[in-house]
Amino acid sequence: MAGRRRGGPGAPAAAGTRSSAPPPSVGPLGKDPGVRAGLKVHGEGRGLGAEGAERAPAGAPPFRHLLRPAPRACALRGAARSLGSSPPPPPPPPPPQYRDVSVATAPPPSRGPPGDGGGVKEAGAPPRRPRVQGCPPPPPAMAAPRREVKRSGSIVPCFLFVELGILGGTAALAYQLEFTDAFPVHDGGFFCRDPAYGRPYPGPPAASRAPPALIYALVTAVPVLTIVVGELLGRLGGPRGGRDPTILWGECCYLGAPLRRLLRFLGVFSFGLLATAIFANAGQVVTGAPAPHFLAVCRPNYSALGCAPPAAPPRFVPPGGAPCAGDPPLVAAARRAFPCKEAALGAYAGAYAGLYVTLAWRGGGSRLAKPAAVLGFAAPPFLLGALRVAEHRNHWGDVLAGFLTGTAIAAFLVTCVVGNFQSTGESGQ
């Protein structure tokens, strides 16, 4: 027994000495070839050699080195791969071999970029265009849109007998309200010496700084010129998206989209201008509100009417009789103050032109062109209303009512009749 080696399998471990007994068995997992191979690789990577891969260092916990990552593969991963049902992944394919086509007298070949198909290019060969993998072919060139033509046999009769008939009837009604006595002005009476109606007479309308002839010319010409210039610029700037089709009437007459668009916008504007005049005149006839200079043209006989002295409370003069001693046409004109017709016409023209510029014009690269144009159309009506108040021809309430009337009619026609100045395809009508 004395000849046994120290630390043999049968010798007890001495106190203070390390046991050199082999590590405990790891079961069938340690017998697996894949686990043993992984242990061997891991041991060699740590510098333990082939034998050190089979067992752990002395004094180390069992399989402590398995908890550290291996440079190439982990032992557990090798065990899972060997025990699993799936076969191991195939090895990567070898790199492609290129054939050397260079000759002794030619310069060394140059490799092309990776995208030109690989391979070796001969010296002096023209460069090849690189191929882009996965890019779709370019789309085919789109053909020019064909002009859409629709045949209609009722568009011209409808325009002549319906549209022009309505426009003519509106013009006739506006004339009757403005220049005839077919609709008498309402007489609502007045108060004696009322300061609201005691302003001096400013003179006939033609003596104003904004005479009616100038007002009617501006409210008619400015929107018409704006629409004509806008349609011409839009036509020269290229076709519009969703354009209206060309209408064929009969066998010879073509009504193109630009012509019908221009006629539609101008016709609706004319109808709205006449409608605004009708609304303003009808309001004046129905209300009979006196102007600020009413007493100056009425010249009532306060003694005959029983009016008290100026210091006493004013007495109301009822309608009827002949309280006014002034010129009857001037008195009738002084009773037509609410709403202000001039303010209504100016607001309608400015709103219609401003909405056209905002909705139909192409702004291009300028952000201030449209706002400047809209403010330019809105300024004259405001100045006209202020002038009417300054000349004692209307009250502020009359002017504001005229602004509201004209703006409301313009907004209604632009939104509901002409479809925001868009073509059929653009507005969805």
Short mmCIF file of C-alpha atoms in Angstrom, two decimals:
data_model
loop_
_atom_site.label_atom_id
_atom_site.label_comp_id
_atom_site.label_asym_id
_atom_site.label_seq_id
_atom_site.Cartn_x
_atom_site.Cartn_y
_atom_site.Cartn_z
CA MET A 1 0.00 0.00 0.00
CA ALA A 2 2.91 2.28 0.60
CA GLY A 3 3.82 1.93 -3.04
CA ARG A 4 0.64 3.51 -4.14
CA ARG A 5 0.88 6.89 -5.74
CA ARG A 6 -0.10 9.84 -3.64
CA GLY A 7 -3.45 11.04 -4.57
CA GLY A 8 -4.52 7.74 -6.16
CA PRO A 9 -8.08 6.86 -6.53
CA GLY A 10 -8.17 4.83 -3.31
CA ALA A 11 -6.11 7.23 -1.12
CA PRO A 12 -7.95 9.68 1.10
CA ALA A 13 -7.34 13.34 0.54
CA ALA A 14 -4.91 14.85 2.99
CA ALA A 15 -5.87 17.85 5.01
CA GLY A 16 -4.95 21.12 3.34
CA THR A 17 -4.26 19.46 0.02
CA ARG A 18 -6.27 19.74 -3.13
CA SER A 19 -8.10 16.75 -4.45
CA SER A 20 -7.05 15.58 -7.87
CA ALA A 21 -10.12 13.40 -8.30
CA PRO A 22 -11.77 13.61 -11.70
CA PRO A 23 -14.87 15.76 -12.00
CA PRO A 24 -18.22 14.11 -11.48
CA SER A 25 -19.89 12.45 -14.40
CA VAL A 26 -22.05 14.66 -16.54
CA GLY A 27 -24.29 11.90 -17.74
CA PRO A 28 -24.98 10.94 -21.34
CA LEU A 29 -24.55 14.53 -22.47
CA GLY A 30 -20.81 14.28 -21.85
CA LYS A 31 -20.58 11.18 -23.98
CA ASP A 32 -22.04 12.88 -26.99
CA PRO A 33 -19.49 13.46 -29.77
CA GLY A 34 -20.70 16.97 -30.41
CA VAL A 35 -20.26 17.98 -26.77
CA ARG A 36 -16.80 16.47 -26.67
CA ALA A 37 -15.83 18.22 -29.86
CA GLY A 38 -17.06 21.54 -28.47
CA LEU A 39 -15.15 20.97 -25.26
CA LYS A 40 -12.05 20.19 -27.21
CA VAL A 41 -12.27 23.30 -29.30
CA HIS A 42 -12.96 25.45 -26.26
CA GLY A 43 -10.06 23.93 -24.34
CA GLU A 44 -7.67 24.46 -27.18
CA GLY A 45 -8.80 28.09 -27.48
CA ARG A 46 -7.92 28.62 -23.80
CA GLY A 47 -4.49 27.09 -24.24
CA LEU A 48 -5.20 23.86 -22.33
CA GLY A 49 -4.35 21.55 -25.20
CA ALA A 50 -6.24 18.56 -26.39
CA GLU A 51 -6.14 16.85 -22.99
CA GLY A 52 -7.12 19.99 -21.13
CA ALA A 53 -10.27 20.14 -23.18
CA GLU A 54 -11.38 16.80 -21.73
CA ARG A 55 -11.16 17.85 -18.11
CA ALA A 56 -11.32 21.05 -16.10
CA PRO A 57 -8.29 22.53 -14.29
CA ALA A 58 -7.54 21.32 -10.80
CA GLY A 59 -9.58 23.04 -8.14
CA ALA A 60 -11.98 24.63 -10.65
CA PRO A 61 -15.72 23.99 -10.40
CA PRO A 62 -17.04 21.38 -12.79
CA PHE A 63 -17.68 22.76 -16.27
CA ARG A 64 -16.81 26.29 -15.20
CA HIS A 65 -15.10 26.88 -18.50
CA LEU A 66 -18.36 26.04 -20.32
CA LEU A 67 -19.92 29.26 -18.99
CA ARG A 68 -17.40 31.34 -20.93
CA PRO A 69 -18.02 31.99 -24.65
CA ALA A 70 -15.88 30.05 -27.08
CA PRO A 71 -14.15 31.82 -29.97
CA ARG A 72 -15.82 29.68 -32.64
CA ALA A 73 -18.75 27.78 -31.18
CA CYS A 74 -20.29 27.13 -27.80
CA ALA A 75 -20.43 23.60 -26.44
CA LEU A 76 -24.12 23.87 -25.69
CA ARG A 77 -24.84 25.11 -29.19
CA GLY A 78 -22.91 22.16 -30.62
CA ALA A 79 -24.85 19.78 -28.37
CA ALA A 80 -28.18 21.28 -29.42
CA ARG A 81 -27.20 21.08 -33.07
CA SER A 82 -26.11 17.42 -32.75
CA LEU A 83 -29.17 16.37 -30.72
CA GLY A 84 -31.67 18.22 -32.90
CA SER A 85 -33.45 16.67 -35.84
CA SER A 86 -32.42 19.35 -38.35
CA PRO A 87 -29.16 18.73 -40.19
CA PRO A 88 -26.32 21.18 -39.77
CA PRO A 89 -26.31 24.15 -42.18
CA PRO A 90 -24.36 23.64 -45.38
CA PRO A 91 -20.96 25.27 -45.62
CA PRO A 92 -20.77 28.60 -47.44
CA PRO A 93 -20.12 28.38 -51.18
CA PRO A 94 -16.56 28.94 -52.29
CA PRO A 95 -15.72 32.31 -53.81
CA PRO A 96 -16.14 32.50 -57.58
CA GLN A 97 -13.10 31.80 -59.67
CA TYR A 98 -12.44 34.25 -62.49
CA ARG A 99 -10.70 33.27 -65.63
CA ASP A 100 -7.56 35.23 -66.34
CA VAL A 101 -7.73 36.58 -69.86
CA SER A 102 -4.69 38.81 -69.65
CA VAL A 103 -1.74 38.24 -71.97
CA ALA A 104 1.91 38.81 -71.41
CA THR A 105 2.05 42.06 -73.41
CA ALA A 106 -1.19 43.49 -72.04
CA PRO A 107 -1.45 45.46 -68.80
CA PRO A 108 -2.90 43.67 -65.80
CA PRO A 109 -6.64 43.27 -65.95
CA SER A 110 -8.88 45.50 -63.90
CA ARG A 111 -11.95 44.36 -62.11
CA GLY A 112 -15.13 46.26 -62.71
CA PRO A 113 -17.39 47.55 -59.97
CA PRO A 114 -19.53 45.00 -58.16
CA GLY A 115 -22.67 46.20 -59.94
CA ASP A 116 -21.48 45.60 -63.51
CA GLY A 117 -21.85 41.82 -63.36
CA GLY A 118 -18.43 40.87 -61.93
CA GLY A 119 -15.66 39.21 -63.94
CA VAL A 120 -12.50 40.62 -65.36
CA LYS A 121 -12.44 43.25 -68.05
CA GLU A 122 -9.78 43.27 -70.68
CA ALA A 123 -7.52 46.27 -70.94
CA GLY A 124 -8.76 48.89 -73.34
CA ALA A 125 -12.35 47.59 -73.31
CA PRO A 126 -15.05 50.29 -73.04
CA PRO A 127 -16.63 50.57 -69.60
CA ARG A 128 -19.87 48.72 -69.22
CA ARG A 129 -22.93 50.30 -67.73
CA PRO A 130 -23.57 48.91 -64.23
CA ARG A 131 -26.70 46.89 -63.78
CA VAL A 132 -29.03 47.79 -60.95
CA GLN A 133 -30.72 44.75 -59.49
CA GLY A 134 -34.37 44.97 -58.53
CA CYS A 135 -35.22 48.28 -60.27
CA PRO A 136 -38.46 48.24 -62.27
CA PRO A 137 -38.37 49.31 -65.89
CA PRO A 138 -39.20 52.96 -66.58
CA PRO A 139 -42.89 53.65 -67.14
CA PRO A 140 -44.00 54.16 -70.73
CA ALA A 141 -44.44 57.69 -71.94
CA MET A 142 -47.99 58.92 -71.46
CA ALA A 143 -49.80 60.06 -74.52
CA ALA A 144 -51.29 63.54 -74.68
CA PRO A 145 -54.87 63.65 -73.36
CA ARG A 146 -57.43 63.58 -76.06
CA ARG A 147 -60.04 66.28 -76.24
CA GLU A 148 -63.34 65.03 -74.91
CA VAL A 149 -66.25 66.00 -77.14
CA LYS A 150 -69.89 65.71 -76.16
CA ARG A 151 -72.80 66.26 -78.47
CA SER A 152 -75.65 68.44 -77.18
CA GLY A 153 -78.59 69.85 -79.07
CA SER A 154 -80.12 71.82 -76.21
CA ILE A 155 -77.26 73.96 -74.92
CA VAL A 156 -77.74 76.84 -77.38
CA PRO A 157 -81.57 76.97 -77.14
CA CYS A 158 -81.30 76.78 -73.35
CA PHE A 159 -78.84 79.66 -73.34
CA LEU A 160 -80.93 81.80 -75.67
CA PHE A 161 -84.38 81.22 -74.24
CA VAL A 162 -83.75 80.35 -70.59
CA GLU A 163 -80.55 82.01 -69.44
CA LEU A 164 -80.97 85.20 -71.44
CA GLY A 165 -84.68 85.26 -70.56
CA ILE A 166 -83.93 85.17 -66.83
CA LEU A 167 -81.21 87.77 -67.24
CA GLY A 168 -83.52 90.05 -69.22
CA GLY A 169 -86.33 89.72 -66.68
CA THR A 170 -83.94 90.59 -63.86
CA ALA A 171 -82.73 93.66 -65.73
CA ALA A 172 -86.30 94.80 -66.36
CA LEU A 173 -87.22 94.47 -62.69
CA ALA A 174 -84.12 96.40 -61.63
CA TYR A 175 -85.04 99.17 -64.06
CA GLN A 176 -88.60 99.40 -62.72
CA LEU A 177 -87.38 99.71 -59.15
CA GLU A 178 -84.71 102.27 -59.99
CA PHE A 179 -86.10 104.62 -62.58
CA THR A 180 -89.90 104.41 -62.44
CA ASP A 181 -92.69 104.98 -59.92
CA ALA A 182 -94.19 101.55 -60.39
CA PHE A 183 -93.31 100.78 -56.77
CA PRO A 184 -94.01 103.80 -54.54
CA VAL A 185 -91.73 104.52 -51.62
CA HIS A 186 -93.11 103.84 -48.17
CA ASP A 187 -93.91 106.94 -46.09
CA GLY A 188 -93.15 106.25 -42.47
CA GLY A 189 -93.38 109.73 -41.00
CA PHE A 190 -90.73 111.59 -39.05
CA PHE A 191 -90.07 113.59 -35.89
CA CYS A 192 -90.06 117.36 -35.88
CA ARG A 193 -86.56 118.77 -35.84
CA ASP A 194 -84.99 115.29 -35.59
CA PRO A 195 -81.19 115.82 -35.43
CA ALA A 196 -80.56 112.47 -37.18
CA TYR A 197 -82.25 113.86 -40.32
CA GLY A 198 -81.27 117.51 -39.99
CA ARG A 199 -77.98 117.44 -41.95
CA PRO A 200 -77.47 119.94 -44.76
CA TYR A 201 -78.28 118.93 -48.30
CA PRO A 202 -75.08 117.72 -50.06
CA GLY A 203 -76.35 118.45 -53.56
CA PRO A 204 -77.44 116.17 -56.40
CA PRO A 205 -75.79 112.75 -56.75
CA ALA A 206 -73.81 113.89 -59.79
CA ALA A 207 -72.07 116.50 -57.62
CA SER A 208 -70.62 113.84 -55.33
CA ARG A 209 -66.96 112.92 -55.41
CA ALA A 210 -68.13 109.43 -56.36
CA PRO A 211 -70.92 110.05 -58.89
CA PRO A 212 -73.25 107.20 -59.87
CA ALA A 213 -71.79 106.98 -63.38
CA LEU A 214 -68.31 106.32 -62.00
CA ILE A 215 -69.62 103.79 -59.49
CA TYR A 216 -71.59 101.82 -62.08
CA ALA A 217 -68.65 101.82 -64.49
CA LEU A 218 -66.22 100.53 -61.87
CA VAL A 219 -68.47 97.83 -60.43
CA THR A 220 -69.06 96.54 -63.96
CA ALA A 221 -65.68 96.89 -65.64
CA VAL A 222 -63.30 95.81 -62.87
CA PRO A 223 -64.71 92.30 -62.29
CA VAL A 224 -65.22 91.72 -66.02
CA LEU A 225 -61.62 92.65 -66.83
CA THR A 226 -60.38 90.55 -63.91
CA ILE A 227 -62.23 87.46 -65.13
CA VAL A 228 -61.17 87.93 -68.77
CA VAL A 229 -57.50 88.43 -67.87
CA GLY A 230 -57.58 85.50 -65.47
CA GLU A 231 -59.06 83.14 -68.04
CA LEU A 232 -56.56 84.23 -70.69
CA LEU A 233 -53.65 83.71 -68.34
CA GLY A 234 -55.02 80.34 -67.33
CA ARG A 235 -55.37 79.35 -70.97
CA LEU A 236 -51.82 80.43 -71.81
CA GLY A 237 -50.43 78.77 -68.70
CA GLY A 238 -51.48 75.29 -69.82
CA PRO A 239 -54.48 73.03 -69.59
CA ARG A 240 -56.35 72.87 -66.33
CA GLY A 241 -56.92 69.64 -64.45
CA GLY A 242 -60.40 68.22 -64.89
CA ARG A 243 -61.41 70.54 -67.73
CA ASP A 244 -64.91 70.63 -69.08
CA PRO A 245 -65.50 68.73 -72.31
CA THR A 246 -66.01 70.44 -75.63
CA ILE A 247 -69.67 70.64 -76.62
CA LEU A 248 -70.68 69.95 -80.22
CA TRP A 249 -73.96 71.62 -81.20
CA GLY A 250 -75.39 70.50 -84.49
CA GLU A 251 -72.78 69.49 -87.03
CA CYS A 252 -70.59 72.55 -87.24
CA CYS A 253 -70.47 74.53 -84.01
CA TYR A 254 -67.97 73.65 -81.28
CA LEU A 255 -68.23 75.33 -77.89
CA GLY A 256 -64.88 74.88 -76.20
CA ALA A 257 -64.36 74.70 -72.47
CA PRO A 258 -62.59 78.12 -72.16
CA LEU A 259 -65.42 79.92 -73.99
CA ARG A 260 -68.16 78.26 -71.97
CA ARG A 261 -66.24 78.87 -68.76
CA LEU A 262 -65.86 82.59 -69.56
CA LEU A 263 -69.53 82.97 -70.50
CA ARG A 264 -70.63 81.17 -67.36
CA PHE A 265 -68.60 83.36 -65.02
CA LEU A 266 -69.57 86.61 -66.73
CA GLY A 267 -73.23 85.63 -67.00
CA VAL A 268 -73.45 84.76 -63.31
CA PHE A 269 -71.70 88.01 -62.41
CA SER A 270 -74.18 90.04 -64.46
CA PHE A 271 -77.11 88.26 -62.89
CA GLY A 272 -75.70 88.86 -59.41
CA LEU A 273 -75.11 92.54 -60.10
CA LEU A 274 -78.72 93.01 -61.16
CA ALA A 275 -79.93 90.94 -58.22
CA THR A 276 -77.95 93.13 -55.82
CA ALA A 277 -79.52 96.26 -57.30
CA ILE A 278 -82.96 94.67 -56.93
CA PHE A 279 -82.39 93.75 -53.29
CA ALA A 280 -81.09 97.23 -52.45
CA ASN A 281 -83.89 99.05 -54.28
CA ALA A 282 -86.54 96.78 -52.83
CA GLY A 283 -85.23 97.42 -49.32
CA GLN A 284 -85.33 101.17 -49.91
CA VAL A 285 -88.85 101.07 -51.28
CA VAL A 286 -90.17 98.90 -48.45
CA THR A 287 -88.52 100.66 -45.51
CA GLY A 288 -88.62 104.28 -46.72
CA ALA A 289 -85.88 105.21 -44.23
CA PRO A 290 -84.98 108.92 -44.46
CA ALA A 291 -81.49 110.06 -45.34
CA PRO A 292 -79.44 112.31 -43.01
CA HIS A 293 -80.40 115.34 -45.13
CA PHE A 294 -84.13 114.52 -45.29
CA LEU A 295 -85.40 117.60 -43.40
CA ALA A 296 -83.24 119.86 -45.59
CA VAL A 297 -85.05 118.77 -48.75
CA CYS A 298 -88.45 118.19 -47.11
CA ARG A 299 -88.71 121.70 -45.58
CA PRO A 300 -91.71 120.96 -43.40
CA ASN A 301 -93.95 123.78 -42.06
CA TYR A 302 -93.48 123.25 -38.33
CA SER A 303 -96.20 125.77 -37.41
CA ALA A 304 -98.80 124.09 -39.61
CA LEU A 305 -97.80 120.66 -38.33
CA GLY A 306 -98.13 121.79 -34.73
CA CYS A 307 -94.53 121.16 -33.85
CA ALA A 308 -93.45 122.57 -30.50
CA PRO A 309 -90.53 124.95 -30.08
CA PRO A 310 -87.08 123.43 -30.34
CA ALA A 311 -86.71 123.24 -26.55
CA ALA A 312 -89.75 120.99 -26.18
CA PRO A 313 -89.73 117.24 -26.91
CA PRO A 314 -90.02 116.50 -30.66
CA ARG A 315 -93.44 115.65 -32.01
CA PHE A 316 -93.93 112.77 -34.41
CA VAL A 317 -95.46 113.71 -37.75
CA PRO A 318 -97.57 110.80 -38.97
CA PRO A 319 -97.54 109.76 -42.61
CA GLY A 320 -100.14 111.08 -44.99
CA GLY A 321 -101.06 114.52 -46.13
CA ALA A 322 -98.45 116.89 -47.45
CA PRO A 323 -96.01 117.61 -44.65
CA CYS A 324 -93.14 118.48 -47.00
CA ALA A 325 -92.99 121.67 -49.02
CA GLY A 326 -89.85 120.67 -50.94
CA ASP A 327 -89.39 119.22 -54.41
CA PRO A 328 -91.23 115.85 -54.53
CA PRO A 329 -88.50 114.00 -56.50
CA LEU A 330 -85.87 115.12 -54.01
CA VAL A 331 -88.08 114.17 -51.09
CA ALA A 332 -88.71 110.73 -52.59
CA ALA A 333 -84.98 110.23 -53.18
CA ALA A 334 -84.22 111.28 -49.60
CA ARG A 335 -86.49 108.50 -48.34
CA ARG A 336 -84.39 105.78 -50.02
CA ALA A 337 -81.41 105.45 -47.71
CA PHE A 338 -81.61 101.91 -46.27
CA PRO A 339 -79.76 99.90 -47.43
CA CYS A 340 -77.15 101.90 -49.31
CA LYS A 341 -77.34 100.75 -52.91
CA GLU A 342 -73.91 102.07 -53.86
CA ALA A 343 -72.27 100.23 -50.96
CA ALA A 344 -74.11 97.03 -51.88
CA LEU A 345 -72.99 97.17 -55.53
CA GLY A 346 -69.40 97.97 -54.56
CA ALA A 347 -69.28 95.14 -52.00
CA TYR A 348 -70.72 92.66 -54.50
CA ALA A 349 -68.24 93.57 -57.23
CA GLY A 350 -65.28 93.54 -54.84
CA ALA A 351 -66.28 90.22 -53.26
CA TYR A 352 -66.91 88.52 -56.61
CA ALA A 353 -63.59 89.66 -58.07
CA GLY A 354 -61.72 88.83 -54.86
CA LEU A 355 -63.19 85.33 -54.69
CA TYR A 356 -62.32 84.75 -58.33
CA VAL A 357 -58.71 85.74 -57.74
CA THR A 358 -58.50 83.59 -54.63
CA LEU A 359 -60.09 80.46 -56.09
CA ALA A 360 -59.24 80.52 -59.79
CA TRP A 361 -55.94 82.29 -60.23
CA ARG A 362 -52.69 80.39 -60.04
CA GLY A 363 -50.46 82.03 -57.49
CA GLY A 364 -47.19 80.70 -58.91
CA GLY A 365 -44.28 81.38 -56.58
CA SER A 366 -45.67 84.53 -54.96
CA ARG A 367 -47.50 84.33 -51.65
CA LEU A 368 -48.55 87.99 -51.57
CA ALA A 369 -50.03 88.41 -55.04
CA LYS A 370 -53.48 87.05 -54.17
CA PRO A 371 -53.82 88.83 -50.80
CA ALA A 372 -52.73 92.11 -52.38
CA ALA A 373 -55.28 91.72 -55.18
CA VAL A 374 -58.09 90.83 -52.76
CA LEU A 375 -57.33 93.80 -50.53
CA GLY A 376 -57.21 96.00 -53.60
CA PHE A 377 -60.73 94.89 -54.52
CA ALA A 378 -62.01 95.38 -50.95
CA ALA A 379 -60.61 98.89 -50.44
CA PRO A 380 -62.79 100.86 -52.92
CA PRO A 381 -66.14 99.66 -51.48
CA PHE A 382 -65.01 100.59 -47.97
CA LEU A 383 -63.89 104.05 -49.10
CA LEU A 384 -67.13 104.51 -51.00
CA GLY A 385 -69.17 103.74 -47.89
CA ALA A 386 -67.12 106.15 -45.80
CA LEU A 387 -67.62 108.84 -48.43
CA ARG A 388 -71.39 108.33 -48.42
CA VAL A 389 -71.43 108.87 -44.67
CA ALA A 390 -69.12 111.90 -44.83
CA GLU A 391 -71.30 113.60 -47.45
CA HIS A 392 -74.46 113.05 -45.33
CA ARG A 393 -76.06 110.85 -47.94
CA ASN A 394 -76.34 107.72 -45.77
CA HIS A 395 -75.99 106.58 -42.17
CA TRP A 396 -73.43 104.03 -41.06
CA GLY A 397 -76.21 101.51 -40.61
CA ASP A 398 -77.27 101.98 -44.23
CA VAL A 399 -73.73 101.40 -45.45
CA LEU A 400 -73.20 98.29 -43.33
CA ALA A 401 -76.49 96.82 -44.54
CA GLY A 402 -75.37 97.42 -48.13
CA PHE A 403 -72.03 95.70 -47.48
CA LEU A 404 -73.79 92.69 -46.00
CA THR A 405 -76.24 92.44 -48.90
CA GLY A 406 -73.62 92.57 -51.64
CA THR A 407 -71.19 90.21 -49.92
CA ALA A 408 -73.89 87.63 -49.17
CA ILE A 409 -75.09 87.54 -52.80
CA ALA A 410 -71.53 87.19 -54.11
CA ALA A 411 -70.72 84.36 -51.69
CA PHE A 412 -73.92 82.52 -52.60
CA LEU A 413 -73.34 82.71 -56.35
CA VAL A 414 -69.68 81.74 -56.13
CA THR A 415 -70.29 78.79 -53.82
CA CYS A 416 -73.57 77.36 -55.13
CA VAL A 417 -73.77 78.44 -58.79
CA VAL A 418 -70.31 78.52 -60.33
CA GLY A 419 -68.79 75.92 -58.00
CA ASN A 420 -65.93 78.07 -56.66
CA PHE A 421 -64.85 78.89 -60.23
CA GLN A 422 -63.69 75.31 -60.82
CA SER A 423 -64.26 73.09 -63.81
CA THR A 424 -66.60 70.13 -63.69
CA GLY A 425 -63.82 67.62 -63.00
CA GLU A 426 -62.17 69.80 -60.36
CA SER A 427 -65.29 70.71 -58.40
CA GLY A 428 -66.82 67.27 -58.59
CA GLN A 429 -70.10 68.50 -60.01
#
